[in-house]
Every structure is written in structure tokens, then in C-alpha cells.
Tab-separated table of C-alpha atoms in Angstrom:
chain	number	residue	atom	x	y	z
A	1	MET	CA	121.127	154.758	73.922
A	2	LYS	CA	118.875	155.685	76.691
A	3	LYS	CA	115.792	154.197	74.942
A	4	ILE	CA	117.740	150.718	74.539
A	5	ILE	CA	118.705	150.696	78.044
A	6	LEU	CA	115.109	151.434	78.916
A	7	ILE	CA	113.636	148.834	76.648
A	8	SER	CA	116.112	146.138	77.693
A	9	VAL	CA	115.390	146.838	81.235
A	10	ILE	CA	111.689	146.483	80.659
A	11	LEU	CA	112.302	143.562	78.743
A	12	LEU	CA	114.289	141.861	81.712
A	13	ILE	CA	111.596	142.738	84.089
A	14	ALA	CA	108.738	141.342	81.893
A	15	LEU	CA	110.950	138.066	81.455
A	16	THR	CA	111.757	137.594	85.083
A	17	ALA	CA	108.245	138.517	85.949
A	18	ASN	CA	106.922	136.025	83.561
A	19	ALA	CA	108.973	133.208	84.885
A	20	SER	CA	108.056	133.912	88.589
A	21	THR	CA	104.262	133.819	87.926
A	22	ILE	CA	103.995	130.091	89.082
A	23	THR	CA	105.704	129.216	92.138
A	24	PRO	CA	106.905	125.528	92.879
A	25	THR	CA	104.311	125.394	95.640
A	26	ASP	CA	101.759	126.527	93.141
A	27	TYR	CA	102.733	123.816	90.563
A	28	VAL	CA	102.368	121.113	93.242
A	29	ARG	CA	99.132	122.547	94.524
A	30	LYS	CA	97.737	122.505	90.936
A	31	LYS	CA	98.558	118.933	90.473
A	32	THR	CA	97.424	117.810	93.993
A	33	ASP	CA	94.348	119.612	93.601
A	34	ALA	CA	93.524	117.881	90.356
A	35	PHE	CA	94.183	114.467	91.638
A	36	THR	CA	91.971	115.198	94.829
A	37	ALA	CA	89.285	116.622	92.650
A	38	VAL	CA	88.883	113.198	90.867
A	39	LEU	CA	88.901	111.388	94.185
A	40	ASP	CA	86.155	113.568	95.627
A	41	ASP	CA	84.181	113.819	92.531
A	42	PRO	CA	80.857	112.059	93.804
A	43	LYS	CA	80.183	110.810	90.027
A	44	TYR	CA	82.798	107.986	90.609
A	45	LYS	CA	81.100	106.910	93.714
A	46	LYS	CA	79.516	103.919	92.094
A	47	PRO	CA	81.407	100.482	91.709
A	48	SER	CA	81.011	100.340	88.150
A	49	MET	CA	82.744	103.857	87.840
A	50	LYS	CA	85.847	102.929	89.800
A	51	GLN	CA	87.711	101.836	86.446
A	52	ILE	CA	86.863	105.194	85.058
A	53	GLN	CA	87.987	106.925	87.941
A	54	ARG	CA	91.443	105.022	87.698
A	55	ASP	CA	91.607	106.230	84.329
A	56	ASP	CA	91.036	109.770	84.989
A	57	LEU	CA	93.407	109.666	87.888
A	58	TRP	CA	96.128	108.145	85.836
A	59	GLN	CA	95.795	110.862	83.317
A	60	VAL	CA	96.587	113.385	86.116
A	61	ILE	CA	99.444	111.201	87.650
A	62	ARG	CA	100.748	110.353	84.369
A	63	TYR	CA	101.676	114.212	83.722
A	64	SER	CA	102.511	115.099	87.208
A	65	PHE	CA	105.935	113.837	87.434
A	66	ASN	CA	108.850	113.993	85.075
A	67	TYR	CA	109.453	110.288	84.868
A	68	ARG	CA	112.215	110.575	82.386
A	69	LEU	CA	114.243	112.620	84.805
A	70	ILE	CA	113.236	110.221	87.686
A	71	SER	CA	114.365	107.252	85.783
A	72	GLN	CA	117.696	108.858	84.919
A	73	ARG	CA	118.506	109.792	88.408
A	74	ALA	CA	117.257	106.299	89.739
A	75	LEU	CA	119.604	104.473	87.334
A	76	GLY	CA	122.657	106.947	87.776
A	77	ARG	CA	125.515	106.166	85.857
A	78	ASN	CA	124.063	102.856	84.736
A	79	TRP	CA	121.816	105.112	82.500
A	80	LYS	CA	124.499	105.350	80.003
A	81	LYS	CA	124.466	101.605	79.615
A	82	PHE	CA	121.166	101.667	78.232
A	83	SER	CA	120.548	101.914	74.408
A	84	LYS	CA	118.065	104.467	72.992
A	85	LYS	CA	115.308	101.905	72.727
A	86	GLU	CA	115.873	100.661	76.090
A	87	LYS	CA	115.914	103.982	77.735
A	88	ILE	CA	112.514	104.639	76.018
A	89	THR	CA	111.072	101.064	77.393
A	90	PHE	CA	112.772	101.594	80.773
A	91	VAL	CA	110.922	104.968	81.169
A	92	GLY	CA	107.422	103.661	80.173
A	93	LEU	CA	107.668	100.662	82.473
A	94	PHE	CA	109.011	102.417	85.476
A	95	THR	CA	106.312	104.878	84.903
A	96	GLN	CA	103.753	102.044	85.141
A	97	LEU	CA	105.335	100.659	88.127
A	98	ILE	CA	105.365	103.730	90.286
A	99	GLY	CA	102.304	105.363	88.827
A	100	LYS	CA	100.039	102.522	89.065
A	101	THR	CA	101.029	101.108	92.294
A	102	TYR	CA	100.754	104.461	94.092
A	103	LEU	CA	97.454	105.271	92.178
A	104	LYS	CA	95.824	101.920	93.296
A	105	THR	CA	96.753	102.359	96.839
A	106	ILE	CA	95.753	105.848	97.054
A	107	GLN	CA	92.166	104.969	95.251
A	108	LYS	CA	91.598	102.189	97.845
A	109	ASN	CA	92.548	103.851	100.925
A	110	TYR	CA	91.558	107.562	100.338
A	111	THR	CA	89.313	109.074	103.201
A	112	GLY	CA	89.222	112.911	102.334
A	113	GLU	CA	92.866	113.349	102.914
A	114	ARG	CA	93.911	117.145	102.706
A	115	PHE	CA	97.341	118.566	102.040
A	116	SER	CA	98.773	121.578	104.036
A	117	TYR	CA	101.767	123.479	102.190
A	118	ILE	CA	104.493	123.963	104.687
A	119	LYS	CA	107.352	125.401	103.207
A	120	GLU	CA	109.165	126.266	99.912
A	121	LYS	CA	112.790	126.310	99.776
A	122	MET	CA	114.584	127.362	96.635
A	123	LEU	CA	117.656	125.113	96.010
A	124	PRO	CA	120.738	125.946	93.793
A	125	LYS	CA	120.743	125.254	90.214
A	126	ASN	CA	117.150	125.998	89.660
A	127	LYS	CA	115.762	123.622	91.894
A	128	ALA	CA	113.079	123.675	94.815
A	129	LEU	CA	111.829	121.820	97.692
A	130	VAL	CA	108.120	121.876	98.490
A	131	LYS	CA	107.324	120.598	101.928
A	132	THR	CA	103.806	119.181	102.414
A	133	VAL	CA	101.809	117.383	105.077
A	134	MET	CA	98.947	115.023	104.288
A	135	ILE	CA	96.604	115.346	107.146
A	136	SER	CA	94.932	112.232	107.807
A	137	LYS	CA	92.493	111.208	110.744
A	138	LYS	CA	93.111	107.571	109.952
A	139	TYR	CA	96.887	107.601	109.002
A	140	GLY	CA	97.959	110.397	110.964
A	141	ASN	CA	99.975	113.446	109.554
A	142	ILE	CA	102.663	112.134	106.739
A	143	PRO	CA	105.148	114.541	105.401
A	144	ILE	CA	105.283	114.402	101.796
A	145	ASP	CA	108.317	116.631	100.063
A	146	TYR	CA	108.644	117.153	96.408
A	147	VAL	CA	111.707	118.110	94.740
A	148	LEU	CA	111.356	120.256	91.591
A	149	ARG	CA	113.332	121.532	88.823
A	150	PHE	CA	113.031	124.743	86.771
A	151	LYS	CA	113.895	124.294	82.968
A	152	LYS	CA	112.693	125.882	79.777
A	153	ASN	CA	110.382	127.966	81.652
A	154	LYS	CA	108.675	124.893	83.474
A	155	TRP	CA	108.584	123.250	86.788
A	156	SER	CA	108.784	119.462	86.989
A	157	VAL	CA	108.943	117.095	89.821
A	158	TYR	CA	111.684	114.755	89.768
A	159	ASP	CA	111.744	113.267	93.351
A	160	ILE	CA	109.280	112.642	96.193
A	161	LYS	CA	109.915	111.953	99.669
A	162	VAL	CA	107.334	110.257	101.943
A	163	GLU	CA	108.367	110.396	105.522
A	164	ASN	CA	111.693	111.528	104.336
A	165	VAL	CA	112.402	108.440	102.090
A	166	SER	CA	113.355	109.605	98.688
A	167	LEU	CA	111.758	107.660	95.953
A	168	VAL	CA	114.713	107.880	93.627
A	169	LYS	CA	117.273	106.911	96.278
A	170	ASN	CA	115.353	103.959	97.271
A	171	TYR	CA	115.121	102.682	93.597
A	172	ARG	CA	118.679	103.563	92.885
A	173	VAL	CA	119.751	101.036	95.619
A	174	GLN	CA	117.651	98.414	93.927
A	175	PHE	CA	118.612	99.084	90.379
A	176	LYS	CA	122.330	99.263	91.357
A	177	LYS	CA	122.366	95.935	93.037
A	178	LEU	CA	120.340	94.386	90.077
A	179	LEU	CA	122.740	95.850	87.366
A	180	ARG	CA	125.772	94.799	89.331
A	181	ASN	CA	125.559	91.221	87.470
A	182	LYS	CA	122.659	91.851	84.987
A	183	LYS	CA	122.296	93.582	81.804
A	184	PRO	CA	119.753	96.186	81.077
A	185	TYR	CA	117.708	94.000	78.910
A	186	ASP	CA	117.391	91.839	81.909
A	187	LEU	CA	116.306	94.604	84.260
A	188	ILE	CA	113.498	95.702	81.576
A	189	LYS	CA	112.449	92.097	81.581
A	190	GLN	CA	112.099	91.981	85.256
A	191	LEU	CA	110.263	95.433	85.278
A	192	ASP	CA	107.924	94.294	82.695
A	193	GLU	CA	106.896	91.035	84.704
A	194	LYS	CA	106.391	93.059	87.877
A	195	VAL	CA	103.954	95.357	85.983
A	196	LYS	CA	102.144	92.619	84.620
A	197	GLU	CA	102.007	90.821	87.796
A	198	ASN	CA	100.454	93.924	89.473
A	199	GLU	CA	98.017	94.247	86.787
A	200	ARG	CA	96.926	90.764	87.232
A	201	LYS	CA	96.399	91.425	91.096
A	202	ASN	CA	93.822	93.968	90.296
B	1	MET	CA	70.706	150.406	138.696
B	2	LYS	CA	68.790	147.335	137.756
B	3	LYS	CA	69.233	148.053	133.990
B	4	LEU	CA	73.091	148.514	134.405
B	5	LYS	CA	73.233	145.265	136.155
B	6	LYS	CA	71.246	143.510	133.620
B	7	MET	CA	73.568	144.916	130.880
B	8	LYS	CA	76.556	143.712	132.794
B	9	GLU	CA	75.002	140.225	133.189
B	10	LYS	CA	74.300	140.276	129.386
B	11	ILE	CA	78.020	141.357	128.697
B	12	LYS	CA	79.307	138.577	130.753
B	13	LEU	CA	77.155	135.957	129.033
B	14	LEU	CA	78.381	137.369	125.781
B	15	LEU	CA	82.110	137.041	126.773
B	16	VAL	CA	81.575	133.480	127.801
B	17	ILE	CA	79.823	132.558	124.561
B	18	LEU	CA	82.612	134.381	122.592
B	19	ALA	CA	85.345	132.499	124.517
B	20	LEU	CA	83.611	129.344	124.149
B	21	ALA	CA	83.194	129.924	120.375
B	22	THR	CA	86.772	130.888	119.942
B	23	PHE	CA	87.915	127.641	121.776
B	24	PHE	CA	85.712	125.362	119.886
B	25	SER	CA	86.589	126.835	116.469
B	26	ALA	CA	90.210	126.838	117.293
B	27	CYS	CA	89.554	122.909	118.082
B	28	GLY	CA	87.771	122.569	115.025
B	29	SER	CA	90.304	124.095	112.633
B	30	LYS	CA	93.330	122.290	111.558
B	31	ILE	CA	96.482	124.289	111.977
B	32	ILE	CA	99.732	122.832	110.901
B	33	ASP	CA	102.726	124.276	112.263
B	34	THR	CA	106.055	122.837	111.629
B	35	GLU	CA	109.324	124.515	112.688
B	36	ASN	CA	111.261	124.573	109.418
B	37	ILE	CA	114.712	124.266	108.798
B	38	ASP	CA	115.566	127.895	109.069
B	39	GLY	CA	114.002	127.992	112.585
B	40	ASN	CA	111.112	130.137	111.523
B	41	ILE	CA	107.837	128.963	111.966
B	42	SER	CA	105.444	129.061	109.382
B	43	ILE	CA	101.851	128.623	109.857
B	44	GLU	CA	99.258	127.538	107.075
B	45	LYS	CA	95.722	126.998	107.703
B	46	GLU	CA	94.166	124.251	105.635
B	47	GLU	CA	92.466	125.670	102.654
B	48	ASN	CA	88.789	124.778	101.902
B	49	VAL	CA	88.897	124.996	98.008
B	50	SER	CA	85.541	124.404	96.664
B	51	GLY	CA	84.583	121.368	94.857
B	52	GLU	CA	83.874	123.462	91.518
B	53	GLU	CA	87.380	125.217	91.640
B	54	LYS	CA	88.892	121.638	92.112
B	55	ILE	CA	87.216	120.270	89.038
B	56	LYS	CA	88.392	123.389	87.082
B	57	SER	CA	91.805	122.722	88.069
B	58	TYR	CA	91.503	119.079	87.373
B	59	LYS	CA	90.049	120.010	83.679
B	60	GLU	CA	93.068	122.345	83.357
B	61	VAL	CA	95.465	119.836	83.754
B	62	LYS	CA	93.669	117.624	81.067
B	63	ASP	CA	93.668	120.422	78.874
B	64	THR	CA	97.476	120.771	79.197
B	65	LEU	CA	98.016	117.225	78.668
B	66	ASP	CA	99.627	117.925	75.266
B	67	ASP	CA	101.939	120.317	76.696
B	68	SER	CA	103.721	117.814	78.776
B	69	ASP	CA	106.289	118.779	81.442
B	70	ILE	CA	108.667	116.114	80.084
B	71	ASP	CA	111.190	116.803	77.629
B	72	GLU	CA	111.384	113.175	75.808
B	73	ASP	CA	114.929	113.469	74.633
B	74	GLU	CA	116.737	114.992	77.869
B	75	GLU	CA	119.844	113.493	78.709
B	76	LEU	CA	121.448	114.532	82.140
B	77	SER	CA	125.162	114.966	82.320
B	78	ASP	CA	127.269	112.683	84.062
B	79	GLU	CA	127.702	115.074	87.042
B	80	GLU	CA	123.812	115.513	87.128
B	81	LEU	CA	123.252	111.767	87.158
B	82	GLU	CA	125.267	111.470	90.434
B	83	GLU	CA	124.522	114.532	92.344
B	84	ASP	CA	122.588	114.600	95.518
B	85	PHE	CA	123.854	111.126	96.244
B	86	GLU	CA	127.091	111.753	98.015
B	87	ASP	CA	125.961	109.489	101.054
B	88	ASP	CA	124.401	106.880	98.657
B	89	GLU	CA	127.392	104.843	98.275
B	90	GLU	CA	127.551	104.166	101.852
B	91	VAL	CA	123.806	102.946	101.927
B	92	ILE	CA	124.260	100.707	99.015
B	93	ASN	CA	127.534	99.068	100.009
B	94	GLY	CA	127.095	99.827	103.806
B	95	SER	CA	127.455	96.920	105.921
B	96	ASP	CA	125.134	94.148	105.739
B	97	PRO	CA	127.157	91.242	107.381
B	98	LEU	CA	123.958	89.713	108.513
B	99	TYR	CA	122.579	89.638	104.915
B	100	TYR	CA	121.526	85.934	104.747
B	101	PHE	CA	120.095	86.182	108.361
B	102	ASN	CA	118.185	89.273	107.517
B	103	VAL	CA	116.962	88.075	104.230
B	104	GLY	CA	115.598	84.701	106.238
B	105	MET	CA	114.074	87.002	108.812
B	106	TYR	CA	112.458	89.144	106.182
B	107	HIS	CA	110.816	86.029	104.632
B	108	VAL	CA	109.598	84.800	108.002
B	109	THR	CA	108.024	88.081	108.986
B	110	ASP	CA	106.532	88.543	105.635
B	111	LYS	CA	104.861	85.088	106.020
B	112	THR	CA	103.630	86.058	109.649
B	113	TYR	CA	101.980	89.068	108.128
B	114	PHE	CA	100.182	87.344	105.531
B	115	TRP	CA	99.272	84.320	107.086
B	116	VAL	CA	98.564	85.226	110.769
B	117	LEU	CA	98.508	88.969	111.458
B	118	LYS	CA	96.630	90.179	108.250
B	119	PRO	CA	93.865	87.971	108.574
B	120	ILE	CA	93.377	88.501	112.158
B	121	ALA	CA	93.610	92.285	111.530
B	122	THR	CA	91.309	92.181	108.675
B	123	GLY	CA	88.517	90.285	110.762
B	124	TYR	CA	89.173	92.730	113.621
B	125	LYS	CA	88.791	96.011	111.292
B	126	PHE	CA	85.484	94.217	109.750
B	127	ILE	CA	83.965	94.375	113.429
B	128	VAL	CA	85.449	97.584	115.041
B	129	PRO	CA	84.595	100.766	113.505
B	130	ASP	CA	87.377	103.244	112.285
B	131	LEU	CA	86.742	105.752	114.948
B	132	ILE	CA	86.955	103.262	117.730
B	133	ARG	CA	90.279	101.620	116.295
B	134	ILE	CA	91.727	105.268	116.218
B	135	TRP	CA	90.791	105.802	119.712
B	136	VAL	CA	92.595	102.759	120.783
B	137	ARG	CA	95.764	103.722	118.845
B	138	ASN	CA	95.344	107.090	120.713
B	139	PHE	CA	95.320	105.360	124.061
B	140	PHE	CA	98.382	103.155	123.486
B	141	TYR	CA	100.174	106.241	121.913
B	142	ASN	CA	99.472	108.318	125.163
B	143	LEU	CA	100.498	105.375	127.300
B	144	GLY	CA	104.181	105.626	125.379
B	145	MET	CA	104.872	109.049	126.784
B	146	PRO	CA	107.645	107.837	128.957
B	147	VAL	CA	109.914	106.727	126.143
B	148	ARG	CA	109.231	109.902	124.283
B	149	PHE	CA	109.820	112.015	127.325
B	150	VAL	CA	113.121	110.412	128.355
B	151	SER	CA	114.407	110.254	124.591
B	152	ASN	CA	113.770	114.191	124.502
B	153	LEU	CA	115.523	114.809	127.834
B	154	LEU	CA	118.583	112.653	126.772
B	155	GLN	CA	118.961	114.743	123.600
B	156	PHE	CA	118.414	118.049	125.653
B	157	LYS	CA	115.277	118.806	123.856
B	158	PHE	CA	113.552	120.213	126.880
B	159	LYS	CA	110.924	122.037	124.964
B	160	ASP	CA	109.898	118.858	123.258
B	161	ALA	CA	110.069	116.897	126.826
B	162	THR	CA	107.617	119.625	128.264
B	163	ALA	CA	105.284	119.341	125.279
B	164	GLU	CA	105.071	115.468	125.802
B	165	ILE	CA	104.232	115.996	129.305
B	166	GLY	CA	101.679	118.873	128.366
B	167	ARG	CA	100.280	116.389	125.539
B	168	PHE	CA	99.978	113.439	128.102
B	169	LEU	CA	98.122	115.603	130.824
B	170	LEU	CA	95.637	117.087	128.183
B	171	ASN	CA	94.797	113.837	126.568
B	172	SER	CA	94.575	111.673	129.746
B	173	THR	CA	92.185	114.295	131.285
B	174	VAL	CA	90.121	116.029	128.624
B	175	GLY	CA	90.936	113.349	126.065
B	176	ILE	CA	89.614	110.718	128.747
B	177	LEU	CA	92.458	108.416	129.540
B	178	GLY	CA	94.114	109.274	126.295
B	179	PHE	CA	91.211	107.894	123.957
B	180	GLY	CA	90.724	111.025	122.547
B	181	ASN	CA	93.399	113.301	121.091
B	182	PRO	CA	92.430	116.895	121.902
B	183	ALA	CA	96.171	117.973	121.669
B	184	GLU	CA	96.231	117.350	117.998
B	185	ASN	CA	94.746	120.931	117.501
B	186	PHE	CA	97.666	122.386	119.181
B	187	PRO	CA	100.620	122.433	117.143
B	188	PHE	CA	102.935	122.875	119.998
B	189	LEU	CA	101.693	119.885	121.701
B	190	ASN	CA	102.680	117.631	118.803
B	191	PRO	CA	106.502	117.247	118.971
B	192	THR	CA	108.134	114.426	116.838
B	193	LYS	CA	108.111	110.885	118.163
B	194	GLU	CA	111.486	110.146	119.596
B	195	ASP	CA	113.007	107.051	120.934
B	196	LEU	CA	116.062	105.753	122.744
B	197	GLY	CA	117.620	104.653	119.386
B	198	GLN	CA	117.325	108.249	118.042
B	199	ALA	CA	118.992	109.643	121.384
B	200	PHE	CA	121.965	107.360	121.053
B	201	GLY	CA	122.235	108.469	117.336
B	202	LYS	CA	122.213	112.070	118.588
B	203	TRP	CA	125.364	111.350	121.061
B	204	GLY	CA	126.980	110.031	118.073
B	205	ILE	CA	126.614	106.209	118.294
B	206	GLY	CA	126.705	104.791	114.905
B	207	GLU	CA	123.958	102.575	113.480
B	208	GLY	CA	126.190	99.420	113.524
B	209	PHE	CA	125.021	96.965	111.085
B	210	PHE	CA	121.576	96.486	109.617
B	211	VAL	CA	119.642	93.846	111.474
B	212	TYR	CA	115.987	92.548	110.354
B	213	LEU	CA	114.210	91.642	113.446
B	214	PRO	CA	111.709	88.784	113.093
B	215	PHE	CA	108.190	89.983	113.700
B	216	LEU	CA	109.636	93.677	114.503
B	217	GLY	CA	110.918	94.689	111.193
B	218	PRO	CA	113.843	96.377	110.083
B	219	SER	CA	116.446	97.814	112.678
B	220	THR	CA	119.864	98.385	113.450
B	221	LEU	CA	122.307	97.261	115.966
B	222	ARG	CA	121.908	100.593	117.700
B	223	ASP	CA	118.093	100.907	117.368
B	224	THR	CA	117.772	97.163	118.538
B	225	VAL	CA	119.460	98.249	121.838
B	226	GLY	CA	117.403	101.354	122.074
B	227	LEU	CA	114.256	99.266	121.394
B	228	VAL	CA	114.999	97.090	124.553
B	229	GLY	CA	115.605	100.407	126.687
B	230	ASP	CA	112.317	101.525	125.160
B	231	GLU	CA	110.512	98.624	126.392
B	232	PHE	CA	111.713	99.057	130.065
B	233	LEU	CA	109.941	102.388	129.761
B	234	ASN	CA	106.826	100.875	128.451
B	235	PRO	CA	104.226	100.645	131.322
B	236	ILE	CA	102.695	97.704	129.753
B	237	ASN	CA	105.625	95.691	130.632
B	238	TYR	CA	105.079	96.557	134.244
B	239	ILE	CA	101.787	94.485	134.122
B	240	GLU	CA	102.356	91.753	136.772
B	241	SER	CA	100.099	89.201	134.895
B	242	ASP	CA	102.017	87.859	131.960
B	243	ILE	CA	98.977	86.628	130.316
B	244	ALA	CA	97.553	90.147	130.661
B	245	LYS	CA	100.843	91.805	129.559
B	246	TYR	CA	101.122	89.707	126.326
B	247	SER	CA	97.340	89.734	125.480
B	248	ILE	CA	97.496	93.682	125.752
B	249	THR	CA	100.896	93.877	123.568
B	250	GLY	CA	99.200	91.667	120.786
B	251	PHE	CA	95.924	93.635	120.912
B	252	LYS	CA	97.992	96.639	120.410
B	253	MET	CA	99.801	95.058	117.578
B	254	ILE	CA	96.710	93.966	115.929
B	255	ASN	CA	94.799	97.386	116.261
B	256	ASN	CA	97.957	98.905	114.805
B	257	VAL	CA	98.058	96.466	111.746
B	258	SER	CA	94.405	96.849	111.138
B	259	LEU	CA	94.909	100.723	110.574
B	260	GLN	CA	97.830	100.231	108.075
B	261	LEU	CA	96.564	97.442	105.966
B	262	GLY	CA	97.600	97.682	102.417
B	263	THR	CA	100.649	100.045	103.085
B	264	TYR	CA	102.942	96.972	103.183
B	265	GLU	CA	101.642	95.398	100.253
B	266	ALA	CA	101.979	98.566	98.431
B	267	ILE	CA	105.570	98.777	99.200
B	268	LYS	CA	106.001	95.263	98.189
B	269	GLU	CA	104.284	95.639	94.802
B	270	ALA	CA	106.329	98.753	94.027
B	271	ALA	CA	109.646	97.198	94.770
B	272	LEU	CA	111.758	95.005	92.414
B	273	ASP	CA	113.560	93.999	95.648
B	274	PRO	CA	111.459	94.313	98.691
B	275	TYR	CA	114.069	93.595	101.120
B	276	GLU	CA	116.474	96.317	99.576
B	277	ALA	CA	113.563	98.683	99.394
B	278	ILE	CA	112.689	98.246	102.897
B	279	ARG	CA	116.317	98.166	104.240
B	280	ASN	CA	116.962	101.448	102.270
B	281	GLY	CA	113.663	102.952	103.364
B	282	TYR	CA	114.316	102.201	106.951
B	283	LEU	CA	117.906	103.701	106.904
B	284	GLN	CA	116.908	106.810	105.149
B	285	ARG	CA	114.162	107.524	107.431
B	286	ARG	CA	116.123	106.825	110.857
B	287	ARG	CA	119.166	109.086	109.582
B	288	LYS	CA	116.820	111.898	108.969
B	289	GLU	CA	115.105	111.453	112.305
B	290	VAL	CA	118.496	111.478	114.209
B	291	ALA	CA	119.540	114.646	112.193
B	292	ASP	CA	116.360	116.382	113.342
């Protein structure tokens, strides 16, 4: 009996230890560092390398946020109106829209900005808030907060707040208004047009 | 005896050098200090991660690409879909009685930006180097001290009010008329930017309705009243010559725009409905600012 208790206690400790090896801040830091590493890398300095740099940045940003979760929360109850196929298309296009616009802006305006990790706050239901500040000579200090969720032993980011403006909430207002008298299909079509329009501008 | 005197002088010199070194290194290092929600103060020095380490971490992410954080089949429950959005309904359906006026003004302002402001600011940016434009911005920010000082006082934020004075004194002297910003190296001299609209909000005065001010951008009834008050506290408005007053205000605007070119474009590109995106962004930001 004693042995069983001992083993289960050891197991429990081992499990919790494993789960807490990476903190939400570590998670955000790892992704941010990967992103700035590509931005800082001198090999992309040549104008001819800019497209390659963009592709590499996209690889990082593509896997830094949980776009499916972001999409669901940005649509709220309307998510249920989407068919399975529509859901997949929507997530894909929405990923392109937010990912690519921000990527382009950052690549264009980056002047060696650094990030400072201010605070980490655990929230109920396995969630966490990581408060950071982007330090920039040119743009001043801009607070950027990340909201993360822990599930299946993994953290993932499902909302970003830039200067206290939540990305999810901002899109939620827009989607809700559009879906008031439009079908999911129309919204997807509009998203597609927007993505293509942005692509053309490049 | 002589030796002792020499020793003393040497020690004195060493101390001065040490003090100077500490001062300069304090100025050089970036320390971010933010009073967090619990009232504790956490300080974290900016870390200098070496380039190699960073590239390693980039590769690490690349290696784990297949091991994505996204569960492709995940479905949130009804409750999860709606949580954290208690105040959301209000923002969406919140009063926008001036909707048609606002959308009109949004388009007017948008066109003014692309046809007038942006071309001028782009030309100005081409001629004037970044550093000088940052100095100019610092100068005008320093000049805006009275608004921030009074707004802090009206909210009984005496610590921040004092900090505004301290910042003004330091930047006006050591920072040479406010062009430099030595105060940025002292966290306690960098209180958040306050204005009268926020002070009114703190007193419990509601936003009223949303209004898109031509050329000035998103605002609310309360914040517009605050804005008028802010102008009374703006030293530039006390310049006697009208021509000088308006030229200086215009110059300040062009300088600010020149440092933020691309931001507005990015917001527009990312939005499906730019007007709603800007309106919601403004309301979210202001609510947080008032609450702080």
C-alpha cells in the first residue's frame, strides 16, 4: 500500500513538473525571439532577399498563434452557422489576413525593436496573460499583451492586445455587423477579396 | 603627509569616475518598470540575447513546425465562444446615433490623410532625418505638460502629477528645451499620458455617443469636451500671432504623422470594415485608459 502511495505521489510530482516546465512567458519569448532573429539576420539585408525573409517570417508567425481558436472567438455564436468546409476556409483566409498584414507592417517598419516581459498572470480555466512592452526609439513604448491557453500540455496564443485593444474583440464587432444580414458564404467571399487586394498591393 | 594627500585625491577622483560611470550606465540601460495590477512593481532589464542564440531559437521553432499548437478539429463550447465578452454587446450595439455623419467624416478624414497629409509628411520625412523628427516630437510632448499635470491633479493622482513636473524640469534643462528625453531612463518619470477626457471619465461621466471628428479622428462626446479643455491648457494656443500659432500646430501634426506613416494603412488593410474597426479600437483603448 505504502509503495503504491509513494509511486503515485512521485508520478504526480513528475507530471506537474513536466507541465510547468514551460511558462507562458517562456512560450511568448521563444516565438518572439524566433521572429526577431529573422528580422535581425544580416543575410536578409539585400533587397532581393526580402521575399525570402517574408516567407521565413511567415513560417514563424503561422505557428505562433492559434488561429482556429482566434477565429472561433472572433465569430462567437456565429461560428455555429458555418459548415465544416466553411470553417476551414474561414480559418485559412482569416489567418492570411491578420498574419500577412501584420507581417508586412513589421518587416517594413522594424528598426531593431526589443521586447520587455513585464508580467505574467495566471487566469482561471488554464489561461494566462503575458504583459510585454515593445521598446522603440521611433514609436515610443507600446504595450502588447498576449492571452494564452493551456491544453493538452501545450500553450497557445488566442488573443493579442496592442495598446489595450483586443484583436479578437475588434474583429468580433466587424464580423457580427456583417453577419447580421449576410450569410457565412458572403463573409468568406469578402475575406477572400480583401486578402487578394492586399496581396496585389505588395 | 604628502603621500596621504595624494592618496586622498586619487580616491576622490576614483569616486567621481565611479559615480559618473554609474550615472551613464544607468542612462544607457533600458529599464522598464510598470506598476502592475496587484500594485507590486516588477522590474526586468532588457536582455541581450546573442544573435546565435536567437537563430538557434528560430531553428527550434522551424523544427517543431509539424508539431503545431493548433488542434485542427477543436470546437469551443457555447459558453467558451461567448466568455470574456460581457461588455461586448454594449460596444457593438452601443449608441452610434451619429452613424451617417461619422462615416461621412471618416471618409473625409481618410481622403485628407491620403491626399494632403501623407504626401507632405512623406516629403518631410525624406528631408529630415529620424533623429531630428524624434527631437521635435519630444519638444512638443514636453510642451504638453500642463494638460497632463492638470488631468492628473483632477484624478487625485498626485504621484503622477509630481512626476510630470519632474519630467518637465529634467527634459527642459538637461534635455535642452525638451528636445532630448533624458527622463525616459527613469521609470518613475514616465507616468501614463493623461488628458481631461480621462479625468471626466474617472469622475463617472459617461462617454456619451461616439463621434468621428473631421481631421482629428475618433472621439466621444465626453472626450470632445475634454479635447476643447485640453486646448485651453496647450501653451501653443497662447501665441499671439495667429499665423505662427497655426503654422506651429500644423508643423507638429506633420511631424507626428511622419513618424507614424504606415500605421493607419495597416489598420485599414487588416480590417473588413475600417470604420467599425477604428471605432471599436478607440472605445476599447479609452475604456482601459479611464480605468487605469
